[in-house]
Structures are given as C-alpha cells and as structure tokens.
Tab-separated table of C-alpha atoms in Angstrom:
chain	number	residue	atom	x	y	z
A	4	UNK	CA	19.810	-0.774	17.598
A	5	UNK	CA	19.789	2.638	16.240
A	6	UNK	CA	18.187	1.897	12.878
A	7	UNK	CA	15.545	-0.496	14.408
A	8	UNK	CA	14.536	2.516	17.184
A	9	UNK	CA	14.197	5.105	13.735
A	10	UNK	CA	11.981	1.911	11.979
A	11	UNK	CA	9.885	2.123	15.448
A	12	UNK	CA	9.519	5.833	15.424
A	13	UNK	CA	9.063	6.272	11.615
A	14	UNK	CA	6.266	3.590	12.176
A	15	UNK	CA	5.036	5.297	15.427
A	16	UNK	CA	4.707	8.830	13.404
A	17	UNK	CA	2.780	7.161	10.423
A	18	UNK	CA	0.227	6.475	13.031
A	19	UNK	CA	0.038	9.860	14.355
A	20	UNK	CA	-0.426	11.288	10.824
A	21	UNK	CA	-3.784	8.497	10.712
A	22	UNK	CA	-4.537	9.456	14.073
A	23	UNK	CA	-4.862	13.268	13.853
A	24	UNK	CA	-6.138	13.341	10.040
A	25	UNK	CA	-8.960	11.195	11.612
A	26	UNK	CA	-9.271	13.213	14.353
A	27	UNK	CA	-9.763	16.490	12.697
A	28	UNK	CA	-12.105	14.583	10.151
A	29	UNK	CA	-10.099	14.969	7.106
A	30	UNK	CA	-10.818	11.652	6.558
A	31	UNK	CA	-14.847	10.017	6.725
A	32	UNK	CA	-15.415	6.757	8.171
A	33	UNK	CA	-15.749	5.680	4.622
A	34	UNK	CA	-12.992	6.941	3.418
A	35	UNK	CA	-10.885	4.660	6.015
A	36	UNK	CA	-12.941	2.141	5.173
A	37	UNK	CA	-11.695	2.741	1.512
A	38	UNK	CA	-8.014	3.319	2.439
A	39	UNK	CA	-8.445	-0.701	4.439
A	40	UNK	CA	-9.804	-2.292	0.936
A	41	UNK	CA	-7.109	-0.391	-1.405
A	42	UNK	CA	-4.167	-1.328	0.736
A	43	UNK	CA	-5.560	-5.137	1.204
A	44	UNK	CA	-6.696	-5.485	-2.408
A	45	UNK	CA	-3.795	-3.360	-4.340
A	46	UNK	CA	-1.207	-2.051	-2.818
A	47	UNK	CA	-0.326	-4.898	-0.394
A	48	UNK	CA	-0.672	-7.530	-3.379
A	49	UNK	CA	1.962	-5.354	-5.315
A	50	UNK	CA	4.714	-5.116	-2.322
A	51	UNK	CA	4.319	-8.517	-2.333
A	52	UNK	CA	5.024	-9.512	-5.948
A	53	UNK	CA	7.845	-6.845	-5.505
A	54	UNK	CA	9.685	-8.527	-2.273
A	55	UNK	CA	9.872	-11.827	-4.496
A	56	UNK	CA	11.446	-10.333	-7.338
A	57	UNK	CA	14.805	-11.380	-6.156
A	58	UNK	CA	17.514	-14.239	-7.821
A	59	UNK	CA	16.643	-17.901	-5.739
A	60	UNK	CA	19.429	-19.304	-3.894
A	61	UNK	CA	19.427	-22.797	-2.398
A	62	UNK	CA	18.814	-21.417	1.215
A	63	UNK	CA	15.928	-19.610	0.364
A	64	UNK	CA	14.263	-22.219	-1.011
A	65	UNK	CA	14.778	-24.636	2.098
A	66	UNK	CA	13.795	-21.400	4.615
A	67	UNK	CA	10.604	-20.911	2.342
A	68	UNK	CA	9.333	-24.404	2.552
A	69	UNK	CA	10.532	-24.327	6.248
A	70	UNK	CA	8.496	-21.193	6.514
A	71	UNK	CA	5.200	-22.958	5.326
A	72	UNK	CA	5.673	-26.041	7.523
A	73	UNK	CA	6.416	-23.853	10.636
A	74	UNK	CA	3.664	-21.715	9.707
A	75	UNK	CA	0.922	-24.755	9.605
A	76	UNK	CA	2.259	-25.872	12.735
A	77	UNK	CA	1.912	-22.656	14.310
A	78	UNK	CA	-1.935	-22.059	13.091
A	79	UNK	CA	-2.573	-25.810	14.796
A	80	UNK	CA	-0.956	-24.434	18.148
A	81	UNK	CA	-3.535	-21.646	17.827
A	82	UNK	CA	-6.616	-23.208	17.672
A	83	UNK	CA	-6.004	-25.974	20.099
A	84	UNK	CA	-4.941	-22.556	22.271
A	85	UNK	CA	-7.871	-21.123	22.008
A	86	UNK	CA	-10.172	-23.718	22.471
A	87	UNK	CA	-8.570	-24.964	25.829
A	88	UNK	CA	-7.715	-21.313	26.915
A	89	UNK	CA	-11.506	-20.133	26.133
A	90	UNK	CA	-13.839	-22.946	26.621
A	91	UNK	CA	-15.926	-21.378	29.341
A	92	UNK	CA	-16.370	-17.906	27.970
A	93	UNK	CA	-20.551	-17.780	26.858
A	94	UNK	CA	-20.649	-18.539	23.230
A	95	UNK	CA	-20.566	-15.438	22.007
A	96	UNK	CA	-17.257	-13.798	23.618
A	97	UNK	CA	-15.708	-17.598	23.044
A	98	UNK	CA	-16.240	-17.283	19.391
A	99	UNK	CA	-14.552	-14.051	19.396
A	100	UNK	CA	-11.809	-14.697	21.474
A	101	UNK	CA	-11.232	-18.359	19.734
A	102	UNK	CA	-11.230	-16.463	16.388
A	103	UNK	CA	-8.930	-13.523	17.652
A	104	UNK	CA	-6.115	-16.254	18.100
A	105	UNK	CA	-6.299	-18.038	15.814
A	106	UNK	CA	-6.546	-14.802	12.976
A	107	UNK	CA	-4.748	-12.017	13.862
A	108	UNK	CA	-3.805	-8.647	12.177
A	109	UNK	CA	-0.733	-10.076	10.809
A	110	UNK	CA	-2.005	-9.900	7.052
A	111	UNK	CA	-2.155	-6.199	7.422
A	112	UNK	CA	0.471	-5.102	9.903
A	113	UNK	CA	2.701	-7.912	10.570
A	114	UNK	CA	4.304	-7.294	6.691
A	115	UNK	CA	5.776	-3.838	7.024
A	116	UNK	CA	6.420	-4.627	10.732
A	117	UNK	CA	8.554	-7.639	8.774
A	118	UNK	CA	9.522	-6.274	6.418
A	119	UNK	CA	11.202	-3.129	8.407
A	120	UNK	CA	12.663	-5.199	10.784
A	121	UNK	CA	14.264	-8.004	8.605
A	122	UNK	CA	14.187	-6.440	5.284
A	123	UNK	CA	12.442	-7.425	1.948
A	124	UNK	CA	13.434	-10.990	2.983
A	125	UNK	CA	11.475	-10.526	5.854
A	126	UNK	CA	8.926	-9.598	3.360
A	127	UNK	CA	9.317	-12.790	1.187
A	128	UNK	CA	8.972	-14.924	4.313
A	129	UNK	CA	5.635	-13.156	5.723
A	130	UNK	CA	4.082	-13.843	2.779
A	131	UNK	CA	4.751	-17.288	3.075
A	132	UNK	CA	3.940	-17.405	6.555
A	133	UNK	CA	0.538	-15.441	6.137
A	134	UNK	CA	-0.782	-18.371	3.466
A	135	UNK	CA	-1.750	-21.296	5.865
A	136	UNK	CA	-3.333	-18.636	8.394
A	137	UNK	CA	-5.418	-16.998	5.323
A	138	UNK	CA	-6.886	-20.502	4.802
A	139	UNK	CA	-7.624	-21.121	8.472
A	140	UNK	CA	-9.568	-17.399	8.439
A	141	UNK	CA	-12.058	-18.474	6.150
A	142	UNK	CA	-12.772	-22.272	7.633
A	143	UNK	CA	-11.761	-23.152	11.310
A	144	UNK	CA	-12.214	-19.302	12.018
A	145	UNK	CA	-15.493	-19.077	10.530
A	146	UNK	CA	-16.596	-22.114	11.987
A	147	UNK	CA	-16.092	-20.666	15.130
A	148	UNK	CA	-18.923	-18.223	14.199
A	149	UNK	CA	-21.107	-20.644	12.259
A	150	UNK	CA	-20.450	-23.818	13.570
A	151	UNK	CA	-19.836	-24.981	10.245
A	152	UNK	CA	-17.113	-25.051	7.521
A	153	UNK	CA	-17.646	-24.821	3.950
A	154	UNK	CA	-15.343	-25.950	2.070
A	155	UNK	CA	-16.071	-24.925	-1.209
A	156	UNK	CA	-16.563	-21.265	0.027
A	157	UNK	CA	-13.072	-21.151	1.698
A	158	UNK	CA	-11.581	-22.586	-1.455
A	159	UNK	CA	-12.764	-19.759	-3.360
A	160	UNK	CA	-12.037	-17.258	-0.592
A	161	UNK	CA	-8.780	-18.612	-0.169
A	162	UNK	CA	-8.014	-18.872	-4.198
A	163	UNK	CA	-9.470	-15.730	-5.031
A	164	UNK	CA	-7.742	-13.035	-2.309
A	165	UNK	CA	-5.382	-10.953	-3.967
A	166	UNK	CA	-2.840	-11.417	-1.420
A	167	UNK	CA	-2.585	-15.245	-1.952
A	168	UNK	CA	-2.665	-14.119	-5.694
A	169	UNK	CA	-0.072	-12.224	-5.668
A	170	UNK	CA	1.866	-14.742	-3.697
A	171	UNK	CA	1.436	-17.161	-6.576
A	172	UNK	CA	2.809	-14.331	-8.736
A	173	UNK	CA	5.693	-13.723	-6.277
A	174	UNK	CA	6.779	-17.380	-6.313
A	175	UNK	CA	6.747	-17.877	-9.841
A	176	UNK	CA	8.296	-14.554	-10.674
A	177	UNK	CA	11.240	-15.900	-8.539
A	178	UNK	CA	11.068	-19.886	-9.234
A	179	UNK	CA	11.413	-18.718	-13.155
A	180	UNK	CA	13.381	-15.211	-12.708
A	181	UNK	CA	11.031	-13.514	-14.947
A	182	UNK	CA	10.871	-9.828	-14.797
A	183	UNK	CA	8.389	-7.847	-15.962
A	184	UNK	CA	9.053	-4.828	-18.489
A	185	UNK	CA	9.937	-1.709	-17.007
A	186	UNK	CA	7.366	0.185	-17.004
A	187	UNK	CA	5.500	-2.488	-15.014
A	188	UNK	CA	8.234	-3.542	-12.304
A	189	UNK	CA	8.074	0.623	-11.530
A	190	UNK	CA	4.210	0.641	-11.026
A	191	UNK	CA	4.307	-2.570	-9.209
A	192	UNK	CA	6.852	-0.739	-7.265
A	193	UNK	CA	5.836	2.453	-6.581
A	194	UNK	CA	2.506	0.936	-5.653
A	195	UNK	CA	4.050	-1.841	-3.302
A	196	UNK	CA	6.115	1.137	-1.735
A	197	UNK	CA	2.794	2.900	-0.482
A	198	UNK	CA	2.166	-0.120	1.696
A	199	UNK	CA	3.917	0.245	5.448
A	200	UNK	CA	2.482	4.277	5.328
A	201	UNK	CA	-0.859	3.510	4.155
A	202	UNK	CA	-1.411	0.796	7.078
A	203	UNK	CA	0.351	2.657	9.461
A	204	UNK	CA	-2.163	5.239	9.020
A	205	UNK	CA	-4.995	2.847	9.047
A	206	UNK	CA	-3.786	1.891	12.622
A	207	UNK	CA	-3.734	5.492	13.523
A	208	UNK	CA	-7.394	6.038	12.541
A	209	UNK	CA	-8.670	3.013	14.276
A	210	UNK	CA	-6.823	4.221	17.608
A	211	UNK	CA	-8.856	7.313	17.338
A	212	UNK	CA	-11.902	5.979	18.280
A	213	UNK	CA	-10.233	4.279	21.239
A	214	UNK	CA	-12.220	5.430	24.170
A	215	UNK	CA	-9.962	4.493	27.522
A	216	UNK	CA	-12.338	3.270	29.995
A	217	UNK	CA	-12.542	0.297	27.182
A	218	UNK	CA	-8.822	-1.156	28.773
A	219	UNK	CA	-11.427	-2.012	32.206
A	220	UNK	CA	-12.615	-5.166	30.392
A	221	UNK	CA	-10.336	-8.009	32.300
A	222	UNK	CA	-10.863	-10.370	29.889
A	223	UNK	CA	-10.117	-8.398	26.740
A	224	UNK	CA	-6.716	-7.688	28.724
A	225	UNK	CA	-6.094	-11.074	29.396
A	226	UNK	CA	-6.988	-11.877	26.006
A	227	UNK	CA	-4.274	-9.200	24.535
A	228	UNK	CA	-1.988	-10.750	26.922
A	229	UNK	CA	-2.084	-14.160	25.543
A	230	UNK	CA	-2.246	-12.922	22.101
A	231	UNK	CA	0.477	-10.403	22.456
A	232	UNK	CA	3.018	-11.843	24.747
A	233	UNK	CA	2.207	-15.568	26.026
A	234	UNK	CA	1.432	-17.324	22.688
A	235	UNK	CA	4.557	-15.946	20.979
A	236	UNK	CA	6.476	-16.958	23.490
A	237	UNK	CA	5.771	-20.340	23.063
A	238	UNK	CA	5.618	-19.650	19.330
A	239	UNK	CA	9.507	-18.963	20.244
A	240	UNK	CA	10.396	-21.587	22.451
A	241	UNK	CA	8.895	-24.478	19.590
A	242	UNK	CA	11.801	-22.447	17.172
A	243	UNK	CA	14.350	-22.957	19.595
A	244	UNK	CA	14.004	-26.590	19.465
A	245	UNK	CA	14.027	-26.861	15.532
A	246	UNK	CA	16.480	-26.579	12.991
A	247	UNK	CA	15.620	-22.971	11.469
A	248	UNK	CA	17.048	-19.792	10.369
A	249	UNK	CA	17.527	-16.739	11.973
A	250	UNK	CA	15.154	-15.195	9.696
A	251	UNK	CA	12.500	-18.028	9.625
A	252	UNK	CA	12.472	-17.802	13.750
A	253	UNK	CA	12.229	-14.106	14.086
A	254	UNK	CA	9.616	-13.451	11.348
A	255	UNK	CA	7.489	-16.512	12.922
A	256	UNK	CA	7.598	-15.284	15.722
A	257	UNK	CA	7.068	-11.005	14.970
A	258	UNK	CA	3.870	-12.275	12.952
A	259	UNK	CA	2.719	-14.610	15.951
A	260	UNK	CA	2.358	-11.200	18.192
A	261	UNK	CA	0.325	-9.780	15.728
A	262	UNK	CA	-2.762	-7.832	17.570
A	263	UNK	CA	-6.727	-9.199	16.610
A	264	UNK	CA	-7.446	-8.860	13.112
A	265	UNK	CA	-10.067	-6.477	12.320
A	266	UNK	CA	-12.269	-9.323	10.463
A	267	UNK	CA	-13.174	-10.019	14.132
A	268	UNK	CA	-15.744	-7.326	14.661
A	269	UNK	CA	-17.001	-7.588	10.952
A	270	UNK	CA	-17.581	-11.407	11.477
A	271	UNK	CA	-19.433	-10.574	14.685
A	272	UNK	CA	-21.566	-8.169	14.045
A	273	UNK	CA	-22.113	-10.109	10.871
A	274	UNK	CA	-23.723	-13.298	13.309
A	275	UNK	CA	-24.904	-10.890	15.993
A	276	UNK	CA	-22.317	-12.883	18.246
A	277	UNK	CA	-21.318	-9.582	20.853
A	278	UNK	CA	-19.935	-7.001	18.232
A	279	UNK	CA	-19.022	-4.598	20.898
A	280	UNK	CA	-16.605	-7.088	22.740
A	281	UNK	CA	-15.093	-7.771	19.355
A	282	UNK	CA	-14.753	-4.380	18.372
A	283	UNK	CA	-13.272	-3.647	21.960
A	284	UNK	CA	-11.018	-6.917	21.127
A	285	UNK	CA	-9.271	-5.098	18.156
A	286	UNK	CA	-8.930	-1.648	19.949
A	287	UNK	CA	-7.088	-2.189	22.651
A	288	UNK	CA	-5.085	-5.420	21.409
A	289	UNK	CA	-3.796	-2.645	18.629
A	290	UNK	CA	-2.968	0.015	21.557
A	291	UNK	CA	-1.387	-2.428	23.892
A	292	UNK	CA	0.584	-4.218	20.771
A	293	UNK	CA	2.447	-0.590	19.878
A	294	UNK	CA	4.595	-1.369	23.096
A	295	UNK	CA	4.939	-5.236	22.318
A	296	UNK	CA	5.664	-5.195	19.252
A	297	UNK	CA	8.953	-2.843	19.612
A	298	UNK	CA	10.101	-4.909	22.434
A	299	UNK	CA	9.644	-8.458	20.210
A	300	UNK	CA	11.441	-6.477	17.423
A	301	UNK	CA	14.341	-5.358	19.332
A	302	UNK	CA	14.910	-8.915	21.096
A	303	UNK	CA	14.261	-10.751	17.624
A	304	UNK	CA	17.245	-8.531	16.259
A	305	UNK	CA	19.673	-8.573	19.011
C-alpha cells in the first residue's frame, strides 16, 4: 500500500512540474505540442520494445494472447456502449461522446499508470491491450466523425504508428530472445525510461488551461462518469466471470478507466463537429480521472 501511495504521489508531482512550467510559460503551446509527438512517436515506442525484452515463459504467452482476446472484446463492449448510451445527443456532441468511449487516453497514460502499478509486466500487457483499440481509433472511431470507414487508410494508420511498430519489435525481440548490442539496449533504455515523466508532465500542462466553471456541463460529467467509473466496472465484472490472470484483469481493467483521449478535440475541430465540447471532454475527464484512477489502482492491487 505504501509503495503504490509513493507511485501515486511521484505521478501526482510529475504533473505539478507540467503544470507550473506551463503556467509560468516556460514552455509555448508548441513546445507541448512537441513534447505530445516526441513521447508518442519516440520515447513511448522505445519503453515499449524495452518492457518486452524479457525471457518467454509458458504463462506469458497464454496471458498475452488472453490479453488480445479480452482486449477485442472489451473495444466491442465500447462501441455498442456508446451508441446505446448516446443515441440522442445532436450529432455533433454524439460523435464526440461515442468516440470518447470507445478511444480513450490509455495509449498515452494508461502505460506508465500500468506499468507503475504492475510493473514492466504490466507494461508488456498494455501494449498488447492498446493494439485492438489503436485499430478501432482510426475506423469505427473515425466513422463516428465521417460516417465512413476507410479501410485502406486505417490499415496504413494502424501499420505505420510507431507504437504498434514497436510492438512488433517487442514481440519478436521476446518470441526469438534476441538482444540488441549494448550500446543500443542502453539508448533504447534510457529513452524508454523518459516515458512516465514526460507524459506526466504533458497531463500537467493540459490541466493548466482547465478553467473550472467548465465541470457545469452535466453531460460532460456524466460522460466522465461512465468513462471513468461505470464502464470499468463492467469491464471488471466480464473478468470475474473468465478464466484470467491477476495481471490480465487488473491491467484490463486500469486501461478501461483511462480518461478521453486527446485525438477527440483534434478529430473535432478537424470536421467542425463542436470542438469546444470535445476539448471540454478531455479537460475535465483528465481532472476528475487523477482521483479515479488512484482508487482503481489501489483496489486492483489489494
């Protein structure tokens, strides 16, 4: 209990670091803007490859492909969610709020979150988990903006981000037990080491520009409600019933209460679909998921 309270603090300190550098304007817009692609495009890709560079053992393997099946389950349970739950919101808040469950900010906080609560295993199984909801991003989540899937366009997105990539990477690294020279394995690393204080710090700069009288919307709360508490709960209670792991559960079910991904208010204001309610979507689910998120980690490790 005492280690996972200094993981929560150490987490909730990295924020205030983003937070205050923000807020004195050390930092530019652009430069967070920078700090978001480095951390998705580098040094997230490399503390992945790094949490797979461990020897396979026979349970791994069957919580890794349990992992993947749970995980496609999970990102069916999501849309069907969100298309019951928001069905009569105008088309413009329903795309939003359909996309916001079924994509949340997993990809970017959910792995240090994972990996500090459960370890580099944690790590492994994240990455694993994060795979089927990277494909439903770019096609049933887009389509909730466009109408329309193409699939040769989320192939390529899906194929071409570095984090599935470096998945790829991971897997084989451990499938074969390769290892890189050393001078590699360091840089890989060093660089995958940067990852939980760099997007702890993002976090902290995006709660800068919370303004309060935003938490007023009712349906953004009951949104962050649902995404923060309600769906992993069920998330949890579909576990219970199957044969799993510890690890596979808790993980699953830490990533499920994941706050809206930021790609929400870029894919809005991209098709002029209510920007504002997207952007306030992110905000406060990110403020009110602080809170949540300790809670879910201290149950998940009791």
């Amino acid at each position: 209990m005492m280690e996972l309270m200094n993981l929560q603090l150490t987490l909730f300190f990295l924020m205030a670091v983003g937070f205050l550098v923000k807020k004195i304007n050390l930092i530019s817009d652009q430069g967070q803007k920078n700090i978001n692609t480095l951390v998705l495009n580098v040094v997230l890709p490399c503390n992945i490859v790094k949490s797979f560079m461990v020897d396979l053992q026979s349970d791994m393997v069957r919580d890794l492909t349990s992992m993947m099946l749970l995980s496609i389950l999970v990102q069916i349970i999501f849309v069907v969610y969100g298309k019951i739950l928001f069905r009569k919101q105008p088309a413009g808040k329903k795309a939003c709020l359909q996309y916001g469950t079924i994509c949340s900010n997993a990809g970017f906080l959910g792995n240090p979150v994972a990996e500090g609560v459960f370890g580099g295993y944690g790590l492994v199984l994240a990455s694993v988990f994060l795979i089927p909801m990277r494909i439903m991003m770019w096609s049933e989540g887009l389509a909730a903006f466009s109408g329309t899937s193409d699939k040769k366009a989320t192939l390529k997105k899906v194929c071409t981000h570095p984090c599935i990539i470096a998945c790829v990477i991971g897997i084989l690294v451990m499938v074969t037990g390769y290892r890189f020279p050393v001078p590699v394995t360091n840089t890989i690393s060093s660089l995958g080491s940067c990852n939980t204080a760099l997007s702890m710090m993002v976090i902290g700069m995006i709660l800068s520009r919370v303004d309060f009288r935003e938490f007023a919307d009712l349906t953004v709360l009951n949104y962050s409600l649902h995404r923060l508490i309600l769906l992993p709960i069920l998330i949890l209670l579909v576990c219970m019933v199957l044969p799993l792991s510890h690890p596979v559960k808790g993980v699953c079910v830490l990533l499920s209460a994941m706050p809206a991904g930021a790609t929400t208010s870029i894919l809005a204001s991209n098709y002029e679909m209510e920007p504002e309610f997207a952007a306030k979507m992110v905000i406060v689910s990110t403020v009110l998921s602080i809170p949540t998120i300790c809670l879910w980690s201290i149950f998940l490790t009791m």
